[in-house]
Amino acid sequence: MTTKNHKQLPEELKEWLVVDLTIPEGLRWKKSRGHRNEGDPAGCRTKRKNGEYYVVKFKQILYLSHRVIYFLTHGVDPRDKLIDHINEDKNNKEIRLATYQENLRYSKKRQNCRSKYKGVTYHKRDKLWCAKITIDKVTKTIGYFKSEVKAAEAYDQAARKHFKEFAFTNFIDSSEKPDSIDHAGKPR
């Protein structure tokens, strides 16, 4: 699947904007113009179909702030690549380039599941928990387990092996107790 074509980022942005990750917008104006003053935060938060993001308006065109931040910090227009928000942080703090597949790998579990863990389903007939993983559009069964937690641990192990830094796991590491984490893989 190809990614959506994003607007080309004009080189002129480098003259007008500076990255400041201490503010939610992530960008500040370098120059004053109209109602914008030098040093003011640039952009605002807006709702999109896949969540809330910051956008910045430049010459009557809206740009996603995280794409501008990547452009300004790396000197490269991400053009047809996706920008992945590490740890689902939509505040532009930690971002990286990702392919469509990598971006899918680093996603939370679906909400309509019986299990509270990603990659785990319950088989009523067998009364067992099944761990599955999808690699390159092919779903593979990891194994069947009596314990939901064991199935989640098996998924995590496979995800770390196959997805590396793009693995969105149920537990941060194997020493965590299930009671001490939420179901998105982050400490409570």
Short mmCIF file of C-alpha atoms in Angstrom, two decimals, residues 21 23 29 40 42 45 65-66 72 83-85 98 128 130 144 154 165 167-168 171 173 179:
data_model
loop_
_atom_site.label_atom_id
_atom_site.label_comp_id
_atom_site.label_asym_id
_atom_site.label_seq_id
_atom_site.Cartn_x
_atom_site.Cartn_y
_atom_site.Cartn_z
CA LEU A 21 9.97 20.84 21.73
CA ILE A 23 5.91 23.66 23.87
CA TRP A 29 7.92 31.79 14.56
CA ASP A 40 5.21 33.05 19.38
CA ALA A 42 3.28 28.43 15.62
CA ARG A 45 -4.24 21.50 17.62
CA SER A 65 3.49 20.12 12.46
CA HIS A 66 5.25 16.78 12.98
CA LEU A 72 13.53 21.27 10.08
CA ILE A 83 6.09 10.04 10.42
CA ASP A 84 5.66 7.67 13.35
CA HIS A 85 4.97 9.13 16.79
CA ALA A 98 8.36 4.74 9.07
CA LEU A 128 -7.23 -21.71 25.50
CA CYS A 130 -4.07 -18.05 21.30
CA TYR A 144 -1.97 -21.81 22.48
CA ALA A 154 4.65 -15.04 23.69
CA GLU A 165 12.03 -0.98 17.53
CA ALA A 167 7.19 -3.58 18.32
CA PHE A 168 4.26 -2.30 20.38
CA PHE A 171 4.74 -5.48 28.68
CA ASP A 173 10.02 -6.15 29.69
CA ASP A 179 -1.01 -5.93 37.51
#
